[in-house]
Coordinates of C-alpha atoms and ligand atoms in Angstrom, one line a residue:
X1247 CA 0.0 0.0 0.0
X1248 CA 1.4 3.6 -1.4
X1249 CA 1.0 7.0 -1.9
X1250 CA 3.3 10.0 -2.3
X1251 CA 0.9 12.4 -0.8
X1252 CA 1.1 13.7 2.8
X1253 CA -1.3 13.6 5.0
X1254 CA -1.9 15.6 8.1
X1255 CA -5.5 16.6 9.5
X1256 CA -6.7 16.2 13.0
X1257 CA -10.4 15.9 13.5
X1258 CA -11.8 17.8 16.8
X1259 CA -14.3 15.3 17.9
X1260 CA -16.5 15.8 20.5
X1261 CA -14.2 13.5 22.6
X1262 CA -14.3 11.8 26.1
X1263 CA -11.6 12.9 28.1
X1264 CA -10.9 10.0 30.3
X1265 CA -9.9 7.9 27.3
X1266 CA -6.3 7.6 27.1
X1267 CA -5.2 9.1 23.5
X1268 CA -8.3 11.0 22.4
X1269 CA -7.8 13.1 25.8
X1270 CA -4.5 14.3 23.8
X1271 CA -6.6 16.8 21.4
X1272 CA -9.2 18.7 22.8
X1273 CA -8.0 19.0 26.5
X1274 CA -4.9 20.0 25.3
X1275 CA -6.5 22.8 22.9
X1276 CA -7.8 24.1 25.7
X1277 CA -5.7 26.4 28.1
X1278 CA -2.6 24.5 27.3
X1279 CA -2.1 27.1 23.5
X1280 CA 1.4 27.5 24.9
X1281 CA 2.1 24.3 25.4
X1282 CA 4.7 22.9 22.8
X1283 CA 3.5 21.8 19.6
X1284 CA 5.1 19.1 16.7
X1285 CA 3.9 19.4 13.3
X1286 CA 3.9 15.3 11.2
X1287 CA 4.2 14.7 7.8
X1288 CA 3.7 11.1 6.8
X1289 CA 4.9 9.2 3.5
X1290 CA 4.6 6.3 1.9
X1291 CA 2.4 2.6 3.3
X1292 CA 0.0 2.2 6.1
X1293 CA 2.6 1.1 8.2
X1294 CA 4.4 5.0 8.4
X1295 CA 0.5 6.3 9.0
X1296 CA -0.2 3.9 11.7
X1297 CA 3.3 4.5 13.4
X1298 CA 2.9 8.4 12.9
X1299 CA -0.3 8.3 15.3
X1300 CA 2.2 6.1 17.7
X1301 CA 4.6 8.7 17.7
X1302 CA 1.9 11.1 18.5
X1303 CA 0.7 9.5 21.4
X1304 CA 4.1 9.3 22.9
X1305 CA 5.1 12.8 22.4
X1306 CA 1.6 13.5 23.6
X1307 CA 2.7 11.6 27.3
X1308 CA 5.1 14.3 27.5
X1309 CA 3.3 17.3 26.4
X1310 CA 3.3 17.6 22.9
X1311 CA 0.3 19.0 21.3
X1312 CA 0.0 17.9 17.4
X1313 CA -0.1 21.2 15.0
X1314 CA -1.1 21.4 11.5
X1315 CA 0.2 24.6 11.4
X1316 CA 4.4 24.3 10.5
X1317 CA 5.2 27.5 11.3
X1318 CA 3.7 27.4 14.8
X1319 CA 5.1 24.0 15.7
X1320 CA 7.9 23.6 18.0
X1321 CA 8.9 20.1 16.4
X1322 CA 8.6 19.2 12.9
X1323 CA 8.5 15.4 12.0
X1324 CA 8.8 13.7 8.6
X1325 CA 8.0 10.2 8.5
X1326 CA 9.8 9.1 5.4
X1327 CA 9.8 6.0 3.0
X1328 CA 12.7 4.4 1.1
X1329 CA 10.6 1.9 -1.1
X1330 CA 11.6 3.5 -4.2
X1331 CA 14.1 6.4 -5.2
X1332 CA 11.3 8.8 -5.8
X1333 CA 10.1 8.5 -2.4
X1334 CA 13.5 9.9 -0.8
X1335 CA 13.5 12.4 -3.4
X1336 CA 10.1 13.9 -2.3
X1337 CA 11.6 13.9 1.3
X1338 CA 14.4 15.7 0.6
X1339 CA 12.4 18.0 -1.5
X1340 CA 10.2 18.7 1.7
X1341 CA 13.3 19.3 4.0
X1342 CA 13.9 22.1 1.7
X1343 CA 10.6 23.8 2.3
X1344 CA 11.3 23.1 6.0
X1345 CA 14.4 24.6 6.0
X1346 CA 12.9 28.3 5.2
X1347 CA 10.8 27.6 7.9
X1348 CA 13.0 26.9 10.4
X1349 CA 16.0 29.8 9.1
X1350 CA 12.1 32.3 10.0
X1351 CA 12.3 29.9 13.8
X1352 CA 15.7 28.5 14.7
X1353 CA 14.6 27.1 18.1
X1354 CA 12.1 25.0 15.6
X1355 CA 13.7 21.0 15.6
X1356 CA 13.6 19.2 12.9
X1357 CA 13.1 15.3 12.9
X1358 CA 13.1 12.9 10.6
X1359 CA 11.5 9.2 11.6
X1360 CA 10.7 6.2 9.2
X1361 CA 12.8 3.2 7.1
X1362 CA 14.4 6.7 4.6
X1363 CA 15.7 7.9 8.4
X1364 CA 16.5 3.9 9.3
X1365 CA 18.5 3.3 6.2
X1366 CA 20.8 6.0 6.3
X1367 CA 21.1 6.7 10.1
X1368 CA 23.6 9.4 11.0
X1369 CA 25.1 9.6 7.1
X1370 CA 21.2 11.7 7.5
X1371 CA 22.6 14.3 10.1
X1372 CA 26.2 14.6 7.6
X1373 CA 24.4 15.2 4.5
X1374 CA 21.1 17.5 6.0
X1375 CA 22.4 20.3 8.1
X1376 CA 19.4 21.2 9.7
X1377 CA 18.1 17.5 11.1
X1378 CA 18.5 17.6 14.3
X1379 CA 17.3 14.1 15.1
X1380 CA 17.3 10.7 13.3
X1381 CA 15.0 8.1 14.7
X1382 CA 13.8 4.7 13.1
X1383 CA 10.9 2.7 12.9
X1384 CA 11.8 0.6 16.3
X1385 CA 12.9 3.5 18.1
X1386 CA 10.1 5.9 18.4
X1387 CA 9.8 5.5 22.6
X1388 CA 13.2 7.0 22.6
X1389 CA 11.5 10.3 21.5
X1390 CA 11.1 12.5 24.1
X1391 CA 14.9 12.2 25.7
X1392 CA 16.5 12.7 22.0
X1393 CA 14.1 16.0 21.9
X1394 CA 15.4 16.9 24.9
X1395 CA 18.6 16.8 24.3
X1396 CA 18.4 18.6 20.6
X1397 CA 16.6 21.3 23.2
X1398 CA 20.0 21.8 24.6
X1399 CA 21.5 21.7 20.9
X1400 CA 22.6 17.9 21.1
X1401 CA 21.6 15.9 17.7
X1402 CA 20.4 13.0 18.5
X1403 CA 19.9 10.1 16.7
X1404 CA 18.4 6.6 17.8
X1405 CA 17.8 3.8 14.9
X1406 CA 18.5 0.4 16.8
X1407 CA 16.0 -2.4 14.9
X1408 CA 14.4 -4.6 18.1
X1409 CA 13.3 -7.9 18.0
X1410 CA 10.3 -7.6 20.3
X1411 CA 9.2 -3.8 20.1
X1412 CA 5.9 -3.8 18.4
X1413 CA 4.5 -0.9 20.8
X1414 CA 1.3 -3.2 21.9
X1415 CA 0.9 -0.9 25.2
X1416 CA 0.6 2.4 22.8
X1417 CA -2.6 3.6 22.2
X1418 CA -2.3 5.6 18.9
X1419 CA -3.7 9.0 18.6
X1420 CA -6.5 9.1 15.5
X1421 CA -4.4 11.3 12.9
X1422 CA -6.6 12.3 9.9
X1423 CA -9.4 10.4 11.0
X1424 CA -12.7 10.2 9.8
X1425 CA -14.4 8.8 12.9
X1426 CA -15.2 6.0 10.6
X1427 CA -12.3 3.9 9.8
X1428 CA -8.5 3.0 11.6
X1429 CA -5.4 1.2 11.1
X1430 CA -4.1 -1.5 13.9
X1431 CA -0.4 -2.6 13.3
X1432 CA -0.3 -5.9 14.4
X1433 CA 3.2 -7.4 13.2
X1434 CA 6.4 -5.4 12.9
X1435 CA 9.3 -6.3 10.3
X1436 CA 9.7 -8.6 7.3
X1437 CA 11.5 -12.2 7.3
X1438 CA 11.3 -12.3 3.4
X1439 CA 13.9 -11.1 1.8
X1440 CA 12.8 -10.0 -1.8
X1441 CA 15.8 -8.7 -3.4
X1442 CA 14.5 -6.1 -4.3
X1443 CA 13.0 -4.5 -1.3
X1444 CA 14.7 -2.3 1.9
X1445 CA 11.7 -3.2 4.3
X1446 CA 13.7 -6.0 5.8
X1447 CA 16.5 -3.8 6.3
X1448 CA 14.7 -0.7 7.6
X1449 CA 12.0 -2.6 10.0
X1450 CA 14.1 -5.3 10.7
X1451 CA 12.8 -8.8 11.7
X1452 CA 9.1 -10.1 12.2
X1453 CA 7.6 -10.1 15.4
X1454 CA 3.9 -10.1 16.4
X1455 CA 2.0 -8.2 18.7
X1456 CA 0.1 -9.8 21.6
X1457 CA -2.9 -10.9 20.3
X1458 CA -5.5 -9.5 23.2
X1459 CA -4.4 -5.6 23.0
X1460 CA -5.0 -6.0 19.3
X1461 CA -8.8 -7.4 20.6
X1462 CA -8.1 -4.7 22.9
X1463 CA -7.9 -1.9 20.6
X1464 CA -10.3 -2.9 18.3
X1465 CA -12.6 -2.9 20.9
X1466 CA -11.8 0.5 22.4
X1467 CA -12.1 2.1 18.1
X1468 CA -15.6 0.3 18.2
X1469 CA -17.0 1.9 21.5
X1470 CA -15.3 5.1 20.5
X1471 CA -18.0 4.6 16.7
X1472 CA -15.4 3.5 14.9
X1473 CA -17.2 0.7 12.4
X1474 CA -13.8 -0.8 10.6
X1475 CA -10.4 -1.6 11.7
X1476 CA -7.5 -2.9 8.9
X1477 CA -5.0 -4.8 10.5
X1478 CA -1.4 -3.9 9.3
X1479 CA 1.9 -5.5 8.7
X1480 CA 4.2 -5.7 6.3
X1481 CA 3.2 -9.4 5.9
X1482 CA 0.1 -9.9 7.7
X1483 CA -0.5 -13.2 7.3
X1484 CA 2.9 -14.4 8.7
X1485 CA 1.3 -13.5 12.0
X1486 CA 2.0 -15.5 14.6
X1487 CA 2.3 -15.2 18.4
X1488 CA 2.9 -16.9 21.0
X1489 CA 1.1 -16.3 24.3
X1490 CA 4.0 -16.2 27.1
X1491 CA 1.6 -17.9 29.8
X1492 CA -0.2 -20.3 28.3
X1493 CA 2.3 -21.3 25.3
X1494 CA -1.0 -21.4 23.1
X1495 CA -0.2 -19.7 19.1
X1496 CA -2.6 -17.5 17.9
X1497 CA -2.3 -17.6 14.1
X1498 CA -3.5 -14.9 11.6
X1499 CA -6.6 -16.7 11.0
X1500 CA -7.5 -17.2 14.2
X1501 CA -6.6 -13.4 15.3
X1502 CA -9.1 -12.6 12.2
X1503 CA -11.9 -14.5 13.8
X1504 CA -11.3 -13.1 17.3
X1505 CA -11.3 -9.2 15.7
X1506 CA -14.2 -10.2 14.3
X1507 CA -15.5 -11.3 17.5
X1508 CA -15.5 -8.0 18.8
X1509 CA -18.9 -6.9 17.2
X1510 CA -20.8 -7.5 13.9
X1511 CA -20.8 -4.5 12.8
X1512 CA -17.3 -3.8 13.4
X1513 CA -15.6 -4.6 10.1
X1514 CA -12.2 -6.4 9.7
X1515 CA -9.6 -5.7 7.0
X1516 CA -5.8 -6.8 6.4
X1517 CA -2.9 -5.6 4.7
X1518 CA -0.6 -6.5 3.1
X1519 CA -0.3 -10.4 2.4
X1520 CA 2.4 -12.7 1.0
X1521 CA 0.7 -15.4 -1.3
X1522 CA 2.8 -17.6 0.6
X1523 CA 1.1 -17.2 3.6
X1524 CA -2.6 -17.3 2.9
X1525 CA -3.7 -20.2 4.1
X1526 CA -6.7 -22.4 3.7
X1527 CA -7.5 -21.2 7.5
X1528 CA -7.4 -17.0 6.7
X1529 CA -10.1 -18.0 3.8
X1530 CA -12.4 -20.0 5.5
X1531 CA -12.1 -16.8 8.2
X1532 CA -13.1 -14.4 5.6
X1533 CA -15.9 -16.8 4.0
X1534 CA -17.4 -17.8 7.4
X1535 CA -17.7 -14.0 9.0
X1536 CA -20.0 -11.5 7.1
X1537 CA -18.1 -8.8 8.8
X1538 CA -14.3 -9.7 7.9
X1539 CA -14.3 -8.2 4.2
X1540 CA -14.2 -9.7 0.8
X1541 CA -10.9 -8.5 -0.8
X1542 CA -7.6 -9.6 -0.4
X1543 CA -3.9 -7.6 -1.4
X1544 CA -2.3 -10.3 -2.9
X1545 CA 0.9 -8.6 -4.3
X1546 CA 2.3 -10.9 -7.3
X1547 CA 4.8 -8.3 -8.6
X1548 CA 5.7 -10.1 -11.7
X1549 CA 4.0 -12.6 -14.0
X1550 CA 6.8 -14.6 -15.3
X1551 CA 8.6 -17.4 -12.7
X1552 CA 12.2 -16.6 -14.0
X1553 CA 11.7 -12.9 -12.6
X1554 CA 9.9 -14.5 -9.4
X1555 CA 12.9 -16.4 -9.2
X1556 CA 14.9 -13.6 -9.3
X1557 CA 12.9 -11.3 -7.3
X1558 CA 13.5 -14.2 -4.2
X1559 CA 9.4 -14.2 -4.2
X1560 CA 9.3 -18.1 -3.0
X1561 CA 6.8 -19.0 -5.4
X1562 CA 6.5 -19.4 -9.3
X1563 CA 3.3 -18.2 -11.7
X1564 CA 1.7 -21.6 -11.2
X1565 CA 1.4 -21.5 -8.0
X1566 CA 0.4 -18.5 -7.6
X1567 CA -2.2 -19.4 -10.4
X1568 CA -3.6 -21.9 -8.0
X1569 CA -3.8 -19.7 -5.0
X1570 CA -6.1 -17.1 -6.7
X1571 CA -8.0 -20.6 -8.4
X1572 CA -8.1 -21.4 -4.5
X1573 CA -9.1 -18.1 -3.3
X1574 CA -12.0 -17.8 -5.9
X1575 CA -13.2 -21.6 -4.8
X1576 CA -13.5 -20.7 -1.2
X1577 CA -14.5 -16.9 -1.3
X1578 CA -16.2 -16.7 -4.8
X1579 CA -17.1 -13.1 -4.2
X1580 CA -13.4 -12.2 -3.0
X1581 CA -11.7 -9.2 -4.9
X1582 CA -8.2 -9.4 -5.3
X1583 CA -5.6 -6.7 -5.6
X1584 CA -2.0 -6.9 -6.1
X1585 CA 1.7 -5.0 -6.7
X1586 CA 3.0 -5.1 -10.0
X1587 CA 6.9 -4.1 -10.7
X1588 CA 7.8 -3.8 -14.5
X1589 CA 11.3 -3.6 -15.8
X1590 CA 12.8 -5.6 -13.0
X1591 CA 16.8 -6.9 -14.1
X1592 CA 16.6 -9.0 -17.0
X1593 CA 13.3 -9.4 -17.9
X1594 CA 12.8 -9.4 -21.5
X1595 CA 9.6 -8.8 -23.3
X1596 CA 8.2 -12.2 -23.7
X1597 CA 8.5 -12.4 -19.7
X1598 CA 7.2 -8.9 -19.9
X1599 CA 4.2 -10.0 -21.8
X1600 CA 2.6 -12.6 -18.8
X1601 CA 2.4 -9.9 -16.3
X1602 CA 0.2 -8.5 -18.4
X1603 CA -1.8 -11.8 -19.0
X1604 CA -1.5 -12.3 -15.3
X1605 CA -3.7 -9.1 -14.7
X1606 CA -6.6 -10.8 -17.1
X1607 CA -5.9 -14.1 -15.6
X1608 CA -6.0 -13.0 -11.9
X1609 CA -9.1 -10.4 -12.5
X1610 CA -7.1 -8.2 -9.7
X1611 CA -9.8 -5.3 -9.2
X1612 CA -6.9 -2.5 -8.8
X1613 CA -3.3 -2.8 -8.8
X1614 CA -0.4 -0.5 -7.1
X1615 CA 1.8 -0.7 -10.4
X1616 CA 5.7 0.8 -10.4
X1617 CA 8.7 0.2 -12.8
X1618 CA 11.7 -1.4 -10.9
X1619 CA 13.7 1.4 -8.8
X1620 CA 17.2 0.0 -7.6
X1621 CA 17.5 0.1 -3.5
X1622 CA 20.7 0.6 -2.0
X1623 CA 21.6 -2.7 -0.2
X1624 CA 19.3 -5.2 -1.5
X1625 CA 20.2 -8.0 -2.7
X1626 CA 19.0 -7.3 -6.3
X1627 CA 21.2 -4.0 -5.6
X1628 CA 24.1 -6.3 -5.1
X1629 CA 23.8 -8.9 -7.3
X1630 CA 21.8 -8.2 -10.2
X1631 CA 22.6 -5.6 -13.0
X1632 CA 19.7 -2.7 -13.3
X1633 CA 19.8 -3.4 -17.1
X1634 CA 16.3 -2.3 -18.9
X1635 CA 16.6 1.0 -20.2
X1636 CA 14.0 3.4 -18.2
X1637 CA 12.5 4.2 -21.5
X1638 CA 11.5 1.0 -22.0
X1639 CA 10.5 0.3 -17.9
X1640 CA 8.4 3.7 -18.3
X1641 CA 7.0 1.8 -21.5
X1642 CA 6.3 -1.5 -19.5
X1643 CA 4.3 0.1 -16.9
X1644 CA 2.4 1.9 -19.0
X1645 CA 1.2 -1.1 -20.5
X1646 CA 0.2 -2.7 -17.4
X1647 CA -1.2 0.2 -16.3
X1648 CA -3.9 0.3 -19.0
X1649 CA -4.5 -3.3 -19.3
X1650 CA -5.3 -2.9 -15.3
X1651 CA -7.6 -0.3 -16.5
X1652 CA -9.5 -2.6 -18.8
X1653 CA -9.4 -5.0 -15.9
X1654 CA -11.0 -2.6 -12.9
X1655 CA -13.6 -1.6 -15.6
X1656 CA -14.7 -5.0 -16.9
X1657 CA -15.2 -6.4 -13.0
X1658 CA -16.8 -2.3 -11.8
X1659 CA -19.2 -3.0 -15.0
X1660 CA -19.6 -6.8 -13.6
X1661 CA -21.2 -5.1 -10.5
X1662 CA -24.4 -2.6 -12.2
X1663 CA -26.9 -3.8 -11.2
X1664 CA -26.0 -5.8 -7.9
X1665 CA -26.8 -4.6 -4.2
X1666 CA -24.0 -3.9 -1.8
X1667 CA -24.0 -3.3 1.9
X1668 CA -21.6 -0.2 2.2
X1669 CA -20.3 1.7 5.3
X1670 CA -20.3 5.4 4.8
X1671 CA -17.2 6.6 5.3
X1672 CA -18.4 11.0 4.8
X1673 CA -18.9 12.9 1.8
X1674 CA -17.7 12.5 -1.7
X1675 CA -14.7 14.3 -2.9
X1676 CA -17.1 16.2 -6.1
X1677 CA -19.7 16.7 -3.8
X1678 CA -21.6 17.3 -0.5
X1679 CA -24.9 16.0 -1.6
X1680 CA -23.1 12.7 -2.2
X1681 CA -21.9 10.4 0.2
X1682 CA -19.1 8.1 -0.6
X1683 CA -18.2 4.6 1.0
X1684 CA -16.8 1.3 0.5
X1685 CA -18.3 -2.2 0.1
X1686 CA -16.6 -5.7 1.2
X1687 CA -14.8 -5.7 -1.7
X1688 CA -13.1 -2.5 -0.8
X1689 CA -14.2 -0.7 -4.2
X1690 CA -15.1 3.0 -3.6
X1691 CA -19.4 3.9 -4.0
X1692 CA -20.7 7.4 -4.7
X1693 CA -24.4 8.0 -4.4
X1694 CA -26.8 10.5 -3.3
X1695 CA -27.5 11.4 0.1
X1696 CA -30.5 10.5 2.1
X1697 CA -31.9 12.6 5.5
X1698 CA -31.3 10.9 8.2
X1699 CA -27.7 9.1 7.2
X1700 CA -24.5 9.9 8.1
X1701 CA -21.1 8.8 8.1
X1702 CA -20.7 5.2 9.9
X1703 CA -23.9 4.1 9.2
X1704 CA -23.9 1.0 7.2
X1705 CA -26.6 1.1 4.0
X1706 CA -27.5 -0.7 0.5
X1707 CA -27.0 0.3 -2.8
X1708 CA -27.4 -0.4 -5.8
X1709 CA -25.1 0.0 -8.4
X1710 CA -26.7 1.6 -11.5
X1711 CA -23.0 2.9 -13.0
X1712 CA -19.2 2.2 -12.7
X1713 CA -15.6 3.6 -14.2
X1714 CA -12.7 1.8 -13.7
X1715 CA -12.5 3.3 -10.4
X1716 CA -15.6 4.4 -8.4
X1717 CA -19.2 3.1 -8.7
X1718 CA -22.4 5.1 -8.3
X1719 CA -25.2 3.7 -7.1
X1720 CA -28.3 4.7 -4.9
X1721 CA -29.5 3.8 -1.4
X1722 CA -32.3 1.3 -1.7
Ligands
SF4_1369 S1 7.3 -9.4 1.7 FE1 9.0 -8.8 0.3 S2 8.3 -6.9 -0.7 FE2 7.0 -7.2 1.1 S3 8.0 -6.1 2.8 FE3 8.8 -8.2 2.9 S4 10.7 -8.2 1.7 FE4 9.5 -6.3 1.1

């Protein structure tokens, strides 16, 4: 899950101040304006934006009130990705804009969090001047001391990996919530080394969170009106943990069914899977509870098995073939979405030529599609040459991209006329007299509003119309 876009808006809701982490924004507001304020930009997958309203809550413990105003914050945070080249470069791009700001306020800190801080540790305080504190992805409870030691002029910087921290005892503060909908990070880390990813170097090894504050948390988001938790990792369904008195493992599936446990009308998604890990168990889950959703991320990131091979994915295209077969046998109604890389070392256009059957074969609703971006330190990085001319990559992703295009509007078409049960999540983006929402199947419905109905109330509609990537419908 991706998107180069930052994201920062805090929603004053009518709150309940004994509850730990909502009490942060609205009691703070009030008669504590001078108390310090940190300002958070977020990048990249769920992960960062999950971890952002971590850090939030810890800085919160020690007096931090968020800002979206920059130039009134005390504390500016970027929380950066290194999946792809662009990604840094749009970090460094911000730091630029920060570092007006901060030559108008030069008490103002500067921070920068996340795998881009994680991967290049203090060569980050060498090259950028005005960081004044490098933290990773394991490292955020370490927070407050480094600010208070960059208050007395000390850079700090803080990016040990753990092999247990998973912040389980945290409870995040909403960031750019809609009341409606939240992220729980469950796992931590990545065991699979794809050679062309950073993710196990900047988040280090697997480890999952205990199961009950994730039952715990889920429960607090649905008394608080929250109607739809997605459960996060890197690699979801690699969950597994152990309970330290009892010895029992609780596996993905059956942490699924015990989420879904929580209430009926408290929907249940996860992401992001490895195909290798979705088991027969995590479908029977999905098919057995009306309220764990219909659509599974099932990143394939290349059609053809000598680039799977290459790519250190663990499995081949018949096999993967034969998971979606499976997926479709058990959950007929399942939509599945994937990652697509293009141009990847080697790959001629023959190989080339069965991601793009892939797409048809595998029906994905929506893709997250990229041409292959060399990462320091991977293996691919190491071993493999980055030999496709980017012309050509550029040309290869363009491909899949409209093919995926065909795809999404063949299976939105396959949907006029059907009735879906969708939870409001507020108003559409072209308009206040619509609302917009999402069914199972995670595909985004406009349709008119109705007195009466507001965000977080579930409805039907009925599809009458559908582009590749919205449907519009009507309340029935
Ligand atoms: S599964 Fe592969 S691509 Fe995904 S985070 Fe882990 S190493 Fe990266």
């Amino acid at each position: 899950m991706y998107n180069d876009n930052p994201t920062l808006n805090l929603q004053n809701k009518t709150i309940d101040p004994n509850k730990q982490g909502e009490v942060f924004f609205k009691e703070q507001k009030e008669g504590q304006e001078n108390k310090k304020k940190f300002y958070i930009e977020s990048y990249g997958c769920s992960m960062n934006f999950s971890d952002s309203e971590i850090v939030a809550s810890i800085l919160g413990d020690v007096g931090f009130t968020a800002t979206r105003n920059i130039e009134e914050s005390d504390l500016i945070l970027i929380n950066t990705c290194s999946i792809r080249e662009k990604a840094e470069e749009t970090v460094r791009k911000r730091l630029r804009v920060f570092d007006k700001t901060k030559k108008q306020k030069p008490d103002m800190l500067v921070g920068v969090l996340g795998c881009m801080a994680e991967r290049l540790k203090k060569k980050f305080l060498e090259e950028e001047k005005l960081v004044d504190l490098v933290v990773g992805p394991d490292a955020y409870r370490d927070l407050p001391n480094l600010v208070a030691s960059a208050e007395t002029g000390e850079k700090g910087i803080n990016v040990l990996l753990s092999r247990e921290e998973t912040y389980a005892d945290i409870s995040p503060v909403r960031l750019g919530s809609n009341g409606v909908t939240a992220f729980i990070s469950i796992m931590r880390g990545c065991d699979n080394m794809c050679s062309f990813c950073v993710v196990p170097f900047t988040r280090g090894r697997e480890r999952s969170r205990d199961a009950f504050s994730v039952v715990a948390e889920a429960t607090n988001l649905y008394n608080e009106g929250y109607k739809e938790v997605t459960l996060l990792g890197q690699n979801v369904d690699s969950y597994k943990w152990e309970n330290p008195e009892t010895g029992e493992v609780v596996s993905f599936a059956q942490l699924l069914v015990m989420v879904a446990a929580v209430h009926p009308d408290l929907r249940v998604r996860f992401s992001t899977s490895h195909p290798k890990d979705i088991t027969d168990d995590v479908l029977f889950a999905i098919r057995d509870y009306e309220n764990i959703c219909k659509y599974i991320h099932l990143p394939i990131q290349s059609g053809n098995s000598r680039i799977l091979d290459l790519m250190n994915r663990t499995y081949d295209r018949e096999w993967y073939i034969n998971k979606v077969k499976r997926i479709y046998e058990i959950v007929p109604d399942c939509a599945i979405s994937s990652d697509i890389i293009t141009g990847f070392c080697s790959e001629t256009e023959e190989e080339h030529q069965e991601t793009l059957s892939m797409i048809e074969l595998a029906r994905y609703s929506m893709s997250y599609m990229f041409f292959y971006s060399e990462r320091p330190g991977t293996l691919a990085a190491r071993k493999l040459e980055d030999d496709i001319p980017l012309e050509v990559k550029k040309k290869r992703l363009s491909e899949v991209i409209r093919i995926q295009a065909q795809v999404s509007y063949q299976h939105n078409q396959q949907d006029i006329g059907n009735t879906f049960k969708v939870l409001i999540e507020g108003d559409s983006k072209r308009s206040d007299k619509e609302f917009k929402g999402r069914n199972s199947q995670n595909k985004m419905i406009v349709f008119p509003k109705k007195s009466g109905i507001k965000a977080g109330d579930y409805v039907f509609v009925k599809v009458n119309d559908a582009t590749s990537v919205t449907l519009k419908g009507e309340i029935i």
